[in-house]
Amino acid sequence: YDLTQPPSVSVSPGQTASITCSGDKLGDKYACWYQQKPGQSPTLVIYQDSMRPSGIPERFSGSNSGNTAILTISGTQAMDEADYYCQAWDSSTVVFGGGTKLTVL
Amino acid sequence: QLQLQESGSGLVKPSQTLSLTCAVSGGSISSGGYSWNWIRQPPGKGLEWVGHIYQIGSTYYNPSLRTRVTISLDRSTNQFSLRLTSVTAADTAVYFCARAATYYFDFWGQGTLVTVSS
């Protein structure tokens, strides 16, 4: 099972960034998203398609339908510049997307 | 607050066995409803799931690594371990241990770099 993400996305500060994750019937599974900054472990920012863990800002939101999950960052800030990975479970195994580098410029 | 800490050899020779341990504190690996995972990240590349083990001992592995991977639990020390045999340079990566709740990883270790080189 494969999950496909764009390698890079650029956004201006204060604007909305959208990062897609595509997989066969992904909407039938739970998708989640991780943020990873250089030299750090990944941090969960969205789980079960659209839930935000405690401490994650409200500007992070998620959706999942059909073959595509989307991570949306509203009012993007410089601190949001990072790599983002989607992830799903498929038959007791785990799959990650290839990652998207978000540039805020 | 749950904490995970990886430890093990940072340098492994080609064809030998990579061994890592993840020490869990602030919670028990015997708690139901979670799995204990290994995930790796080659330098400059993305995340790759290696495998996981449930508290009852059942294991699942990445199909691409299945023939070389073993994950085990040690309830007496609250640790779980990874063994990867017949390593090559392609196994050079930062290895993370992580806890999975229902369909997502909620706690991660800081990661440990393992280099395969003679």
XYZ file of C-alpha atoms in Angstrom:
223
model
C 0.000 0.000 0.000
C 1.427 3.368 -0.997
C 0.793 6.920 0.158
C 1.825 9.741 -2.178
C 2.671 13.286 -1.082
C 4.047 16.227 -3.074
C 7.765 16.639 -2.333
C 7.409 20.324 -1.558
C 4.860 23.034 -0.870
C 5.525 26.753 -0.505
C 3.351 29.284 1.289
C 3.597 32.932 2.287
C 3.360 33.831 5.980
C -0.243 34.278 7.047
C -1.615 32.318 4.104
C -3.139 28.835 4.047
C -1.021 25.784 3.227
C -2.557 22.525 2.050
C -0.619 19.278 1.868
C -2.202 16.267 0.193
C -1.728 12.559 0.784
C -3.150 10.112 -1.760
C -3.761 6.391 -1.477
C -6.232 3.826 -2.739
C -9.474 4.230 -0.758
C -7.557 6.184 1.892
C -10.850 7.623 3.090
C -11.772 4.156 4.372
C -8.820 4.245 6.750
C -7.724 6.658 9.467
C -5.031 9.105 8.345
C -2.719 11.067 10.597
C -0.016 13.665 10.125
C 3.374 14.347 11.697
C 5.559 17.446 11.688
C 9.316 16.925 11.767
C 11.861 19.677 12.179
C 15.589 19.092 11.509
C 17.270 16.923 14.102
C 14.017 16.215 15.950
C 11.628 13.330 16.313
C 8.303 13.611 14.484
C 5.431 15.258 16.350
C 1.826 14.194 15.848
C -0.268 17.137 14.638
C -3.445 15.390 13.384
C -4.792 11.926 14.211
C -7.900 10.000 13.163
C -8.263 12.211 10.090
C -9.113 15.467 11.847
C -8.370 15.325 15.569
C -5.796 17.647 17.094
C -3.659 16.416 20.010
C -3.418 18.592 23.083
C -0.996 21.449 22.520
C -1.298 21.557 18.739
C -2.484 25.000 17.536
C -5.963 25.359 16.078
C -4.504 26.485 12.758
C -3.749 22.803 12.019
C -6.693 20.860 10.616
C -7.233 17.693 8.617
C -9.720 15.920 6.396
C -9.881 12.547 4.662
C -12.268 11.423 1.958
C -12.158 9.251 -1.130
C -8.513 8.702 -2.026
C -7.077 11.850 -0.428
C -6.252 13.147 3.015
C -5.416 16.820 3.394
C -3.494 18.674 6.075
C -4.400 22.350 6.177
C -2.443 25.007 8.039
C -4.322 28.294 8.275
C -2.439 31.506 8.945
C 0.873 29.733 8.409
C 3.731 30.947 10.576
C 7.479 30.766 10.057
C 7.666 28.183 12.842
C 5.529 25.811 10.735
C 8.359 25.350 8.226
C 9.141 21.629 8.486
C 8.721 18.240 6.849
C 5.234 16.750 7.096
C 4.410 13.057 6.805
C 1.073 11.370 6.447
C 0.549 7.878 7.817
C -2.106 5.185 7.731
C -2.564 1.598 8.838
C -3.212 -1.167 6.317
C -3.945 -4.687 7.542
C -1.947 -4.422 10.781
C 1.012 -2.802 9.036
C 1.910 0.864 8.884
C 2.587 3.033 5.860
C 4.106 6.517 5.713
C 3.910 8.943 2.848
C 7.184 10.109 1.360
C 7.009 13.460 3.129
C 6.430 17.058 2.075
C 8.824 19.887 2.798
C 6.812 22.982 3.699
C 8.627 26.233 2.997
C 7.298 29.477 4.448
C 8.601 32.423 2.423
C 4.466 11.581 30.844
C 5.602 8.569 28.858
C 9.228 8.632 27.732
C 11.088 6.328 25.356
C 14.868 6.096 24.991
C 16.744 4.130 22.363
C 20.137 2.574 23.034
C 22.489 0.236 21.246
C 25.450 0.047 18.939
C 25.924 3.060 16.684
C 28.237 1.245 14.281
C 27.603 -2.181 12.777
C 29.670 -4.021 10.198
C 28.067 -5.207 6.966
C 26.484 -8.684 7.192
C 26.312 -8.466 10.998
C 23.288 -7.950 13.257
C 21.935 -4.592 14.410
C 20.566 -4.645 17.973
C 18.701 -1.799 19.660
C 16.704 -1.470 22.860
C 13.987 0.996 23.773
C 13.570 1.764 27.467
C 10.079 2.917 28.421
C 9.449 5.055 31.497
C 6.352 6.729 32.862
C 4.148 3.836 31.776
C 4.078 0.077 31.322
C 4.646 -1.788 28.070
C 2.151 -4.318 29.421
C -0.693 -1.799 29.128
C -3.388 -2.968 26.771
C -4.437 -1.045 23.690
C -0.978 -0.060 22.489
C 1.739 -1.418 20.245
C 5.459 -0.781 20.518
C 7.123 0.173 17.282
C 10.409 0.698 15.500
C 10.604 3.281 12.723
C 13.710 4.319 10.820
C 14.827 7.261 8.698
C 17.838 7.069 6.399
C 19.861 10.295 6.316
C 18.011 12.925 4.313
C 15.093 10.591 3.534
C 11.620 9.826 4.795
C 10.206 7.654 7.546
C 9.975 3.883 7.159
C 8.030 1.676 9.555
C 10.044 -1.382 10.602
C 7.568 -3.293 12.754
C 5.675 -3.519 16.030
C 4.802 -5.768 18.910
C 1.693 -5.832 21.069
C 1.730 -6.429 24.800
C 0.420 -9.947 24.225
C 3.516 -10.626 22.128
C 2.090 -10.664 18.613
C 4.322 -9.029 16.026
C 3.915 -7.461 12.590
C 6.748 -6.420 10.320
C 7.302 -4.355 7.209
C 7.054 -6.895 4.372
C 10.288 -5.577 2.863
C 12.199 -6.402 6.063
C 10.237 -9.383 7.399
C 12.900 -12.014 6.776
C 15.527 -10.071 8.756
C 13.617 -8.436 11.624
C 12.722 -9.577 15.119
C 11.037 -7.387 17.744
C 10.689 -8.624 21.306
C 9.366 -7.438 24.684
C 10.986 -7.665 28.117
C 8.278 -6.953 30.662
C 10.668 -7.332 33.589
C 12.704 -4.327 32.446
C 9.897 -2.459 30.651
C 11.865 -2.494 27.414
C 11.440 -3.723 23.875
C 14.113 -4.574 21.357
C 14.926 -4.718 17.671
C 17.223 -7.160 15.891
C 17.977 -6.727 12.210
C 20.210 -9.348 10.641
C 22.480 -9.291 7.584
C 22.710 -5.511 7.498
C 23.989 -3.512 4.551
C 24.709 0.171 4.001
C 21.044 0.586 3.080
C 20.182 -0.063 6.735
C 22.086 3.045 7.849
C 19.466 5.269 9.464
C 18.204 7.016 12.557
C 16.121 4.423 14.375
C 13.183 5.637 16.456
C 11.102 3.697 18.916
C 7.509 4.825 19.360
C 4.244 3.889 21.019
C 1.163 3.511 18.870
C -2.327 4.120 20.126
C -5.244 3.423 17.784
C -3.764 4.063 14.332
C -1.262 6.766 15.287
C 2.071 7.232 17.077
C 1.653 9.395 20.141
C 5.055 9.094 21.839
C 8.470 8.861 20.178
C 12.018 8.403 21.358
C 14.666 10.899 20.327
C 16.194 8.467 17.822
C 19.604 6.883 17.522
C 21.845 6.849 14.457
C 23.074 3.461 13.338
C 25.761 3.400 10.681
C 26.602 0.246 8.743
C 30.217 0.371 7.706
C 33.331 -1.758 7.807
